[in-house]
Coordinates of C-alpha atoms (C1' of nucleotides) in Angstrom, one line a residue:
Chain A
M1 CA -26.9 69.4 -49.0
T2 CA -30.1 67.4 -48.4
F3 CA -29.1 63.6 -48.1
A4 CA -31.6 61.0 -45.9
S5 CA -34.6 62.4 -47.1
N6 CA -35.4 62.4 -50.4
T7 CA -37.9 65.5 -49.6
A8 CA -37.5 67.3 -52.8
L9 CA -40.7 69.5 -52.0
S10 CA -38.8 71.9 -49.9
P11 CA -39.0 75.1 -51.3
A12 CA -35.4 75.1 -51.8
A13 CA -35.4 74.8 -55.6
R14 CA -33.2 77.8 -56.7
P15 CA -32.4 77.5 -60.2
L16 CA -28.6 76.2 -58.9
A17 CA -26.7 78.6 -60.0
R18 CA -23.9 78.5 -57.7
E19 CA -20.8 76.6 -58.9
G20 CA -20.7 74.1 -56.3
L21 CA -23.8 72.9 -57.1
R22 CA -23.3 72.0 -60.0
L23 CA -22.4 68.0 -58.9
A24 CA -25.9 68.7 -57.3
P25 CA -27.8 66.2 -59.5
L26 CA -24.7 63.1 -59.2
A27 CA -24.3 63.7 -55.4
R28 CA -28.5 63.3 -55.4
K29 CA -28.6 60.2 -57.6
L30 CA -25.3 58.7 -55.7
S31 CA -26.9 59.3 -52.3
A32 CA -30.2 57.3 -54.0
L33 CA -28.6 54.2 -54.2
R34 CA -26.1 54.3 -50.8
A35 CA -25.3 56.8 -48.4
L36 CA -22.3 58.5 -48.3
S37 CA -20.0 59.5 -45.9
P38 CA -19.3 63.0 -45.3
Q39 CA -15.6 62.6 -46.9
E40 CA -17.0 61.1 -50.1
R41 CA -19.5 64.1 -50.1
A42 CA -17.0 66.4 -49.7
W43 CA -14.5 65.3 -52.7
L44 CA -17.8 65.8 -54.2
G45 CA -17.6 69.0 -53.4
M46 CA -13.9 69.9 -54.2
V47 CA -14.0 68.5 -57.7
D48 CA -12.5 71.5 -60.3
L49 CA -14.4 71.0 -63.0
S50 CA -13.3 71.6 -66.6
R51 CA -16.8 72.1 -68.2
E52 CA -17.6 72.3 -71.5
R53 CA -20.1 73.7 -73.6
F54 CA -22.7 72.3 -76.4
T55 CA -25.3 73.6 -78.2
P56 CA -28.6 72.0 -79.2
G57 CA -28.7 69.8 -82.1
E58 CA -24.6 69.4 -81.2
L59 CA -22.3 65.8 -81.0
I60 CA -21.3 65.4 -77.9
Q61 CA -19.8 62.3 -79.3
S62 CA -19.8 60.4 -82.8
E63 CA -19.4 57.4 -84.4
Q64 CA -16.6 59.0 -86.0
R65 CA -14.4 60.2 -83.0
P66 CA -15.7 58.2 -79.5
L67 CA -15.0 59.7 -76.6
E68 CA -11.8 60.4 -75.3
R69 CA -12.3 60.5 -71.9
P70 CA -15.8 59.9 -69.5
Y71 CA -17.9 62.1 -69.1
L72 CA -20.5 63.5 -66.5
I73 CA -23.8 66.2 -67.4
L74 CA -23.4 68.8 -65.3
T75 CA -26.7 70.5 -66.6
G76 CA -29.2 70.2 -69.9
W77 CA -30.4 67.0 -71.7
A78 CA -28.1 64.9 -74.1
A79 CA -29.4 61.6 -76.1
R80 CA -27.8 58.9 -76.9
Q81 CA -29.0 57.6 -80.0
R82 CA -28.5 55.5 -83.7
V83 CA -29.4 56.6 -87.7
L84 CA -30.3 54.2 -90.1
P85 CA -29.1 55.0 -93.2
D86 CA -32.2 56.1 -94.8
G87 CA -31.9 58.9 -91.6
R88 CA -34.4 56.9 -89.3
R89 CA -33.2 57.6 -86.1
Q90 CA -33.4 56.2 -82.5
I91 CA -32.8 57.5 -79.1
L92 CA -31.5 54.3 -76.8
S93 CA -30.9 56.4 -74.0
F94 CA -31.9 60.5 -72.4
L95 CA -28.7 61.4 -70.5
L96 CA -30.0 63.6 -67.7
P97 CA -27.9 66.1 -65.6
G98 CA -25.9 64.0 -63.4
D99 CA -25.5 60.5 -65.5
T100 CA -22.6 59.5 -66.7
A101 CA -20.4 57.8 -69.9
G102 CA -17.8 56.0 -70.4
I103 CA -17.0 55.9 -66.7
R104 CA -17.0 51.6 -66.2
R105 CA -14.7 50.9 -69.4
G106 CA -11.1 50.3 -69.4
P107 CA -9.6 48.9 -71.8
A108 CA -12.2 50.9 -74.0
P109 CA -13.6 49.5 -76.7
I110 CA -17.3 50.9 -77.8
V111 CA -19.8 50.7 -79.1
P112 CA -20.5 53.0 -82.1
T113 CA -23.6 55.3 -80.9
S114 CA -23.6 59.4 -81.1
V115 CA -24.7 60.9 -78.3
A116 CA -26.6 64.1 -79.1
A117 CA -27.0 67.3 -77.2
L118 CA -31.1 68.2 -77.1
T119 CA -30.7 71.1 -75.1
G120 CA -27.9 73.1 -74.1
V121 CA -25.5 70.6 -71.9
E122 CA -23.1 71.5 -69.9
I123 CA -20.4 68.4 -69.3
A124 CA -17.5 68.3 -67.1
D125 CA -14.9 65.3 -67.1
A126 CA -15.3 62.6 -65.5
S127 CA -12.3 61.3 -65.0
F128 CA -12.2 62.1 -61.6
L129 CA -14.6 59.8 -60.5
R130 CA -13.0 56.3 -62.3
S131 CA -10.1 57.5 -59.8
F132 CA -12.4 58.3 -56.8
A133 CA -14.3 55.1 -57.2
A134 CA -10.4 53.7 -57.5
S135 CA -9.6 54.6 -54.3
A136 CA -10.3 52.2 -51.1
D137 CA -11.3 55.1 -49.1
N138 CA -14.4 56.0 -51.3
E139 CA -15.8 52.6 -50.9
N140 CA -19.9 53.9 -50.8
L141 CA -18.7 56.0 -53.9
A142 CA -17.6 52.9 -55.8
D143 CA -21.1 51.2 -54.8
A144 CA -23.2 53.8 -55.9
L145 CA -21.1 54.1 -59.0
S146 CA -21.3 50.7 -60.0
I147 CA -25.4 50.7 -58.9
A148 CA -26.2 53.6 -61.1
Q149 CA -24.6 51.6 -64.0
A150 CA -26.9 48.6 -62.7
V151 CA -30.1 51.0 -62.9
E152 CA -28.8 52.3 -66.4
E153 CA -29.2 48.9 -67.5
A154 CA -32.4 48.2 -66.3
Q155 CA -33.8 51.4 -67.9
M156 CA -32.0 49.6 -71.2
L157 CA -34.3 47.2 -71.1
D158 CA -37.8 48.6 -70.0
H159 CA -36.7 50.4 -73.0
L160 CA -36.7 47.0 -75.2
V161 CA -40.0 46.3 -73.2
R162 CA -41.2 49.6 -74.4
L163 CA -40.2 49.6 -78.1
G164 CA -40.8 45.5 -78.3
R165 CA -44.4 45.0 -76.6
Q166 CA -46.3 47.9 -75.5
T167 CA -49.0 50.4 -77.5
A168 CA -48.0 53.9 -78.0
L169 CA -49.8 55.0 -74.5
E170 CA -48.4 52.8 -72.7
R171 CA -44.7 53.6 -73.7
T172 CA -45.4 57.5 -73.2
A173 CA -46.6 56.7 -70.0
H174 CA -44.0 54.2 -69.1
L175 CA -41.4 57.1 -70.3
L176 CA -42.6 59.2 -68.8
M177 CA -42.8 57.8 -65.3
E178 CA -39.3 56.4 -65.6
L179 CA -38.3 60.6 -66.9
H180 CA -40.0 61.5 -63.3
G181 CA -38.3 59.2 -61.8
R182 CA -35.0 60.0 -62.6
L183 CA -34.8 63.7 -62.4
S184 CA -36.5 63.4 -58.9
A185 CA -33.4 61.4 -58.2
A186 CA -31.2 64.1 -59.0
G187 CA -34.0 66.7 -57.6
L188 CA -34.6 67.8 -60.6
S189 CA -38.3 68.0 -59.8
N190 CA -40.9 69.4 -57.5
G191 CA -43.2 66.6 -56.6
W192 CA -44.5 65.2 -59.6
E193 CA -44.1 68.2 -61.7
F194 CA -40.8 68.3 -64.3
P195 CA -38.9 69.7 -66.7
L196 CA -39.5 67.6 -70.1
P197 CA -37.1 70.2 -72.5
L198 CA -38.1 67.7 -75.6
T199 CA -39.9 67.9 -78.8
Q200 CA -42.4 65.8 -79.8
E201 CA -40.2 64.7 -82.7
I202 CA -37.2 63.6 -80.4
L203 CA -39.6 62.0 -78.3
A204 CA -41.4 60.0 -81.0
D205 CA -37.9 59.1 -82.3
A206 CA -37.4 57.7 -78.7
L207 CA -41.0 55.5 -78.2
G208 CA -40.3 54.4 -82.1
L209 CA -43.5 56.8 -83.3
S210 CA -44.1 58.8 -85.6
V211 CA -44.5 62.6 -84.8
V212 CA -48.2 62.9 -85.6
H213 CA -49.2 59.9 -83.4
T214 CA -46.7 60.9 -80.4
N215 CA -48.8 63.7 -80.7
R216 CA -52.2 62.5 -80.4
T217 CA -50.6 59.8 -78.0
L218 CA -49.6 62.9 -74.8
Q219 CA -53.0 64.8 -75.8
Q220 CA -54.8 61.5 -74.9
L221 CA -52.7 61.7 -72.0
R222 CA -54.3 65.2 -71.0
R223 CA -57.3 64.9 -71.9
Q224 CA -57.6 61.6 -69.6
N225 CA -56.1 64.0 -66.8
L226 CA -53.0 61.5 -66.3
I227 CA -50.8 64.3 -67.5
E228 CA -50.8 68.0 -67.6
S229 CA -48.1 69.7 -70.1
R230 CA -46.7 73.0 -70.5
N231 CA -44.3 75.2 -71.4
G232 CA -42.0 72.5 -71.1
H233 CA -42.7 70.7 -67.9
V234 CA -45.2 67.9 -67.6
T235 CA -47.0 67.3 -64.9
I236 CA -47.9 64.0 -63.3
R237 CA -51.6 64.3 -62.5
E238 CA -52.5 60.4 -61.8
P239 CA -49.3 58.8 -60.9
E240 CA -51.1 55.4 -60.0
E241 CA -52.4 54.7 -62.5
L242 CA -49.9 56.3 -65.1
A243 CA -48.1 53.2 -63.2
R244 CA -50.5 51.1 -64.5
I245 CA -50.9 51.6 -68.1
G246 CA -46.8 51.5 -68.3
A247 CA -47.1 49.0 -66.0
Y248 CA -43.9 51.1 -64.7
Q249 CA -41.8 49.1 -61.7
R250 CA -39.3 51.7 -59.9
P251 CA -35.7 50.3 -60.2
R252 CA -35.6 47.2 -57.4
L253 CA -32.2 46.2 -56.9
A254 CA -31.2 42.9 -55.4
R255 CA -28.2 44.0 -53.0
A256 CA -29.4 48.1 -52.6
P257 CA -31.1 49.7 -49.4
V258 CA -33.8 51.3 -51.8
N259 CA -35.6 54.5 -51.6
G260 CA -39.4 54.2 -50.8
E261 CA -40.6 57.1 -52.4
G262 CA -44.0 57.9 -52.7
Chain B
M1 CA -18.2 39.2 -95.7
T2 CA -14.7 37.2 -94.7
F3 CA -15.5 37.7 -91.0
A4 CA -12.5 39.3 -88.7
S5 CA -9.2 37.3 -88.9
N6 CA -11.5 34.5 -87.5
T7 CA -9.1 31.2 -88.6
A8 CA -13.2 29.5 -88.1
L9 CA -13.2 28.8 -91.6
S10 CA -11.2 25.5 -91.5
P11 CA -13.0 21.9 -92.5
A12 CA -12.1 21.0 -88.8
A13 CA -16.1 21.7 -87.9
R14 CA -16.0 18.5 -86.5
P15 CA -19.3 17.6 -84.3
L16 CA -18.6 18.9 -80.6
A17 CA -18.4 15.4 -78.8
R18 CA -15.2 15.0 -75.8
E19 CA -15.7 16.8 -73.1
G20 CA -13.0 19.6 -73.5
L21 CA -14.2 20.5 -76.1
R22 CA -17.2 22.3 -73.6
L23 CA -15.8 24.8 -73.9
A24 CA -14.7 25.4 -77.6
P25 CA -17.4 28.1 -78.3
L26 CA -15.9 30.3 -75.8
A27 CA -12.7 29.6 -76.4
R28 CA -13.6 30.5 -80.2
K29 CA -15.8 33.3 -79.3
L30 CA -12.4 35.3 -77.6
S31 CA -10.1 34.4 -79.4
A32 CA -12.1 36.2 -82.4
L33 CA -11.5 39.6 -79.5
R34 CA -8.3 39.0 -78.0
A35 CA -5.7 36.3 -79.6
L36 CA -5.0 34.5 -76.2
S37 CA -1.8 33.5 -75.7
P38 CA -1.0 29.3 -75.1
Q39 CA -1.0 29.5 -71.5
E40 CA -4.2 31.3 -71.4
R41 CA -5.7 28.9 -73.8
A42 CA -3.7 26.2 -71.4
W43 CA -6.1 27.8 -68.6
L44 CA -9.2 27.0 -70.7
G45 CA -9.1 23.7 -71.1
M46 CA -8.3 22.7 -67.7
V47 CA -11.1 23.9 -66.0
D48 CA -13.6 21.9 -64.0
L49 CA -17.2 22.0 -65.5
S50 CA -19.5 21.6 -62.6
R51 CA -22.3 21.3 -65.3
E52 CA -26.4 21.9 -64.2
R53 CA -29.0 21.0 -66.6
F54 CA -32.1 22.6 -67.5
T55 CA -34.7 22.0 -70.4
P56 CA -36.6 24.5 -72.5
G57 CA -38.5 26.5 -71.2
E58 CA -36.8 25.8 -67.1
L59 CA -36.2 29.5 -65.8
I60 CA -32.1 29.1 -65.0
Q61 CA -32.5 32.2 -63.0
S62 CA -36.0 34.3 -62.1
E63 CA -36.9 37.7 -60.8
Q64 CA -37.2 35.6 -57.4
R65 CA -34.4 34.2 -57.6
P66 CA -31.6 36.1 -59.6
L67 CA -28.2 34.9 -60.0
E68 CA -26.3 33.9 -57.3
R69 CA -22.9 32.9 -59.4
P70 CA -22.0 34.2 -62.8
Y71 CA -22.4 31.3 -65.7
L72 CA -21.3 30.0 -68.7
I73 CA -23.5 28.6 -71.4
L74 CA -21.9 25.4 -72.5
T75 CA -24.7 24.0 -75.0
G76 CA -28.1 24.8 -76.1
W77 CA -29.9 28.4 -76.2
A78 CA -31.2 31.2 -73.8
A79 CA -32.9 33.8 -73.5
R80 CA -33.0 36.8 -71.2
Q81 CA -36.9 38.0 -71.2
R82 CA -39.0 40.3 -69.3
V83 CA -42.6 39.1 -69.4
L84 CA -46.3 42.6 -68.7
P85 CA -48.4 41.5 -66.1
D86 CA -50.7 40.3 -69.1
G87 CA -48.0 38.0 -70.6
R88 CA -46.8 39.1 -73.3
R89 CA -43.2 38.2 -73.1
Q90 CA -39.8 40.9 -74.6
I91 CA -36.9 39.0 -75.3
L92 CA -34.4 40.5 -74.4
S93 CA -31.0 38.8 -75.5
F94 CA -30.1 35.6 -76.4
L95 CA -27.6 33.9 -74.9
L96 CA -26.0 30.9 -77.1
P97 CA -23.0 28.5 -76.4
G98 CA -19.8 30.5 -75.2
D99 CA -22.0 33.7 -74.0
T100 CA -21.7 34.3 -69.7
A101 CA -24.0 36.2 -67.6
G102 CA -22.7 37.9 -64.2
I103 CA -19.6 37.9 -64.7
R104 CA -18.8 41.6 -64.6
R105 CA -20.5 42.4 -61.4
G106 CA -19.1 43.1 -58.1
P107 CA -21.8 43.8 -55.9
A108 CA -23.6 42.7 -58.0
P109 CA -27.3 44.7 -57.7
I110 CA -28.6 42.7 -60.5
V111 CA -31.4 44.5 -62.5
P112 CA -35.1 41.8 -62.6
T113 CA -35.6 39.5 -65.4
S114 CA -34.8 36.0 -66.4
V115 CA -33.7 33.8 -68.7
A116 CA -35.0 31.1 -69.5
A117 CA -34.0 27.6 -71.7
L118 CA -35.8 27.9 -75.0
T119 CA -33.3 23.9 -75.6
G120 CA -32.3 21.6 -73.6
V121 CA -28.9 23.6 -71.9
E122 CA -25.5 22.6 -70.0
I123 CA -24.4 25.9 -68.3
A124 CA -20.7 25.9 -66.0
D125 CA -20.5 28.0 -63.2
A126 CA -18.5 31.2 -64.4
S127 CA -16.3 32.4 -61.4
F128 CA -13.1 30.8 -63.0
L129 CA -13.6 33.6 -65.3
R130 CA -13.9 35.8 -62.8
S131 CA -10.2 34.6 -61.4
F132 CA -8.6 34.1 -64.4
A133 CA -9.8 37.7 -65.6
A134 CA -8.6 39.2 -62.3
S135 CA -4.9 37.4 -62.6
A136 CA -2.8 40.1 -64.3
D137 CA -1.0 37.0 -65.9
N138 CA -4.1 36.7 -68.3
E139 CA -4.4 40.1 -69.6
N140 CA -5.3 39.5 -73.1
L141 CA -8.1 37.1 -71.5
A142 CA -9.2 40.2 -69.6
D143 CA -9.4 41.8 -71.9
A144 CA -10.8 39.7 -74.8
L145 CA -14.2 39.4 -71.7
S146 CA -14.2 43.4 -71.6
I147 CA -14.7 43.4 -75.3
A148 CA -16.9 41.0 -75.4
Q149 CA -19.1 42.5 -72.7
A150 CA -19.2 45.8 -75.1
V151 CA -20.5 43.7 -77.6
E152 CA -23.0 42.4 -75.9
E153 CA -23.8 45.9 -75.1
A154 CA -23.6 46.7 -78.9
Q155 CA -25.8 43.5 -79.2
M156 CA -28.6 45.2 -77.0
L157 CA -28.5 48.7 -79.0
D158 CA -28.8 47.4 -82.3
H159 CA -32.3 45.1 -80.7
L160 CA -33.3 48.9 -79.3
V161 CA -32.9 49.9 -83.1
R162 CA -34.5 46.6 -84.7
L163 CA -37.6 47.3 -82.8
G164 CA -37.7 51.0 -82.7
R165 CA -38.0 51.8 -85.7
Q166 CA -37.2 49.2 -88.1
T167 CA -40.0 46.8 -90.5
A168 CA -40.9 43.2 -89.7
L169 CA -38.8 42.2 -92.7
E170 CA -36.3 44.5 -91.5
R171 CA -36.3 43.0 -87.7
T172 CA -35.5 40.0 -89.4
A173 CA -32.8 39.8 -91.5
H174 CA -31.2 41.8 -89.4
L175 CA -31.3 39.8 -86.4
L176 CA -31.0 36.3 -89.0
M177 CA -27.3 38.2 -89.4
E178 CA -26.1 39.2 -86.2
L179 CA -27.5 35.0 -85.0
H180 CA -25.0 33.9 -87.8
G181 CA -22.2 36.2 -86.5
R182 CA -22.4 35.1 -83.1
L183 CA -22.3 31.4 -83.9
S184 CA -19.9 32.1 -86.6
A185 CA -17.6 33.6 -83.8
A186 CA -18.8 30.7 -81.5
G187 CA -17.5 28.5 -84.4
L188 CA -21.0 26.8 -84.9
S189 CA -21.8 27.4 -87.6
N190 CA -21.5 25.7 -91.3
G191 CA -20.6 28.4 -93.6
W192 CA -23.3 30.4 -93.7
E193 CA -26.1 27.3 -92.5
F194 CA -26.2 27.9 -88.9
P195 CA -28.4 26.0 -86.4
L196 CA -31.8 27.4 -85.0
P197 CA -33.9 25.6 -83.1
L198 CA -36.7 28.3 -81.8
T199 CA -40.4 28.3 -83.0
Q200 CA -41.7 30.9 -84.4
E201 CA -43.3 32.3 -81.0
I202 CA -40.2 32.6 -79.8
L203 CA -38.5 34.6 -82.8
A204 CA -41.9 36.4 -82.7
D205 CA -41.5 37.6 -79.0
A206 CA -37.6 38.5 -79.7
L207 CA -38.7 40.7 -82.8
G208 CA -41.7 42.3 -81.2
L209 CA -43.9 40.4 -83.3
S210 CA -47.0 38.6 -83.2
V211 CA -46.4 35.1 -84.4
V212 CA -48.9 34.9 -87.4
H213 CA -46.9 38.0 -88.8
T214 CA -42.8 36.6 -88.2
N215 CA -44.7 33.1 -90.3
R216 CA -44.9 35.5 -92.9
T217 CA -41.7 37.2 -93.1
L218 CA -39.3 34.4 -92.7
Q219 CA -41.8 33.1 -95.6
Q220 CA -41.1 36.4 -97.5
L221 CA -37.7 36.1 -96.9
R222 CA -37.7 32.6 -98.4
R223 CA -39.6 33.3 -101.0
Q224 CA -36.9 36.6 -102.7
N225 CA -34.4 33.4 -102.4
L226 CA -33.0 35.6 -99.4
I227 CA -32.8 32.7 -96.9
E228 CA -33.7 28.7 -96.9
S229 CA -34.4 26.6 -93.8
R230 CA -35.5 23.7 -92.5
N231 CA -35.4 21.1 -90.1
G232 CA -34.4 24.1 -87.1
H233 CA -31.8 25.1 -89.5
V234 CA -31.1 27.9 -91.7
T235 CA -29.2 28.9 -94.1
I236 CA -28.3 32.3 -95.9
R237 CA -28.4 32.7 -99.5
E238 CA -27.8 36.1 -99.9
P239 CA -25.8 37.7 -97.1
E240 CA -25.1 41.0 -99.0
E241 CA -28.4 41.3 -99.5
L242 CA -29.7 40.5 -96.2
A243 CA -27.1 42.5 -94.6
R244 CA -28.9 45.6 -96.5
I245 CA -31.9 44.9 -95.9
G246 CA -31.7 44.9 -92.4
A247 CA -28.8 47.9 -92.2
Y248 CA -26.2 44.8 -90.4
Q249 CA -23.5 46.0 -89.5
R250 CA -20.8 43.5 -87.9
P251 CA -20.0 44.9 -84.7
R252 CA -17.0 47.4 -84.9
L253 CA -14.5 48.1 -81.8
A254 CA -12.9 51.3 -80.7
R255 CA -9.6 49.7 -79.9
A256 CA -10.0 45.9 -81.1
P257 CA -7.7 44.9 -83.5
V258 CA -10.2 44.7 -86.0
N259 CA -9.9 46.8 -89.0
G260 CA -13.7 48.0 -89.6
E261 CA -14.4 48.7 -93.8
G262 CA -15.6 45.8 -94.8
Chain C
dC1 C1' -42.8 91.4 -91.8
dG2 C1' -41.5 86.7 -94.2
dT3 C1' -39.5 82.7 -92.0
dT4 C1' -38.9 78.7 -89.1
dG5 C1' -39.7 75.2 -86.0
dT6 C1' -42.8 72.5 -83.3
dG7 C1' -47.3 71.4 -82.7
dT8 C1' -52.4 70.5 -83.9
dT9 C1' -55.6 68.3 -86.9
dG10 C1' -58.4 65.6 -91.1
dA11 C1' -57.9 62.3 -94.4
dG12 C1' -56.6 58.1 -96.3
dC13 C1' -53.6 54.4 -96.1
dC14 C1' -50.6 50.2 -94.8
dG15 C1' -48.8 47.1 -91.8
dA16 C1' -48.9 44.8 -88.1
dA17 C1' -52.5 42.3 -85.1
dT18 C1' -56.0 39.3 -84.3
dC19 C1' -59.1 35.6 -85.2
dA20 C1' -60.2 31.4 -87.0
dA21 C1' -59.0 26.9 -89.2
dC22 C1' -56.6 24.0 -90.9
dC23 C1' -52.2 20.6 -91.9
dC24 C1' -48.8 18.1 -90.8
dC25 C1' -46.5 15.6 -87.7
dG26 C1' -44.6 12.8 -83.4
dG27 C1' -46.4 10.8 -79.7
dT28 C1' -49.0 8.0 -76.5
dG29 C1' -52.7 4.5 -75.1
dG30 C1' -56.8 2.2 -76.3
Chain D
dC1 C1' -52.9 -0.8 -85.4
dC2 C1' -55.5 3.2 -85.2
dA3 C1' -57.8 6.9 -83.3
dC4 C1' -56.7 10.5 -80.2
dC5 C1' -53.9 14.3 -78.8
dG6 C1' -50.9 18.9 -79.1
dG7 C1' -47.5 21.6 -80.7
dG8 C1' -45.8 24.3 -83.9
dG9 C1' -46.6 25.8 -89.0
dT10 C1' -49.9 28.2 -92.3
dT11 C1' -53.1 30.4 -94.2
dG12 C1' -57.4 33.6 -94.9
dA13 C1' -60.4 37.2 -93.4
dT14 C1' -60.9 41.1 -90.9
dT15 C1' -60.0 45.1 -88.1
dC16 C1' -56.7 48.0 -85.6
dG17 C1' -53.1 50.8 -84.6
dG18 C1' -49.9 53.4 -86.0
dC19 C1' -48.2 55.9 -90.5
dT20 C1' -48.1 58.6 -94.3
dC21 C1' -49.0 63.1 -96.2
dA22 C1' -51.1 67.7 -96.5
dA23 C1' -52.5 71.3 -93.8
dC24 C1' -52.7 74.6 -90.8
dA25 C1' -51.6 77.6 -86.4
dC26 C1' -49.1 79.8 -83.5
dA27 C1' -44.7 81.6 -81.4
dA28 C1' -39.8 83.1 -81.9
dC29 C1' -37.1 85.9 -84.3
dG30 C1' -34.4 87.4 -88.3

DNA sequence: CGTTGTGTTGAGCCGAATCAACCCCGGTGG
DNA sequence: CCACCGGGGTTGATTCGGCTCAACACAACG
């Protein structure tokens, strides 16, 4: 598996079919945060995945039935969300392949949110990660997981700024940059092109906008040749400009060996 | 609308003056989350507090100089915030007496935010909490800290919903309810009256509104007799109604000894 | 085929921002 | 003592970004 040079442009971008490759997004993501030892990578390859499937719209966890075990997204997109009494919905974060939920918590008092599958979603029990991280052997892995946690928090804060202080155009630009960054880290982008299997309604609920205005904002980005989108895929044409508009900054971590990805 | 089994309503609500009482907000807050053993409470009373003071506007931590040690707010209000290149500011969360920052992180890769003192602020090195929690003796304390962490995350999510999907009136109502809840838990409220030492500009930066509109929203709440405010203190006149408007729900935790249905 | 979900477009409205005064009050210094 | 000043709160007028309502286009699908 590619582990050092993160040149996602290699022609090896084949559909992931083989069993062992289901963990590729996680492995990539963590490797980018902290170099893993060969043994640690081996661990990740040997895991027996008890998978579970969800169809679009299905709830992976809900406020009534919180999660029992930590889990890992293998394929598909999900969203952590909260719904107001009158039906308004706010998406709190997107869960992409390689993302986990519930790893960190020991005495697990959990916040009332639900997680909905946005596309078809395949998850795996991620208890193994918790135990791996606990072992003294896998120091890098534990570090990587803890960094991943911090990155997740940083994304949350970005989201707050988007919703609180940015215009529709800025929000959208920023979110697209973030999603590209995350998908790239998981090896799921192709240069500046990446899958965006979301309806505009979902996007709107994430961006805190109406569907109509989300539509118009996307059109504006397209009209200005900043992005291109068709068929559930987006290509960022002008990364610099899009980042400028959204005031987007790649995750900068204090102690971590940040990988400069162009 | 009585809070959890919070014995805080006793008439012993005297101004905190004596030295040892600086930890009262923390002790109260944690006790509400998980009953502490006498020994644990004793620990909290014996701590040697190396204090540090900040004046309003001063930065307790910044993006350039992240925090070195975890700290605890003893007195005063602070805000975690992020500032956009053009000066727009979003307040990410308020730090009240008894709140901590940086406790949980071991390999400390920290997210780029700054924390500013809003009033005069007194903080203490909170390393002791980290070590206490690590000791096997103080299981309840560790639990309480971890629950506090979850509550903090829940507040973040509430904040996202406020900014993304609520109107100015709803946001304001919700925030006031939250602040009252938190201050009450720390023993810093007097029934439904509590201190709110914030300018409307600060409030605006938290609510994602303009100063002018924040002003008008507060007036509306006052005109409708939902709240009363003067001199840096707020009284919630109609808790039920205010909670309804803001769709506010008291923190409900999964495993905590709280019987959620109120 | 109709149906349903998603994207698109136009018209009109409204919540909130902006701009610009003005007030009040507590310094502060002449 | 008073004139001045600056920060914070308040108000009115106006603008504008984004919402709502209402169609319509189009593809996937039964």
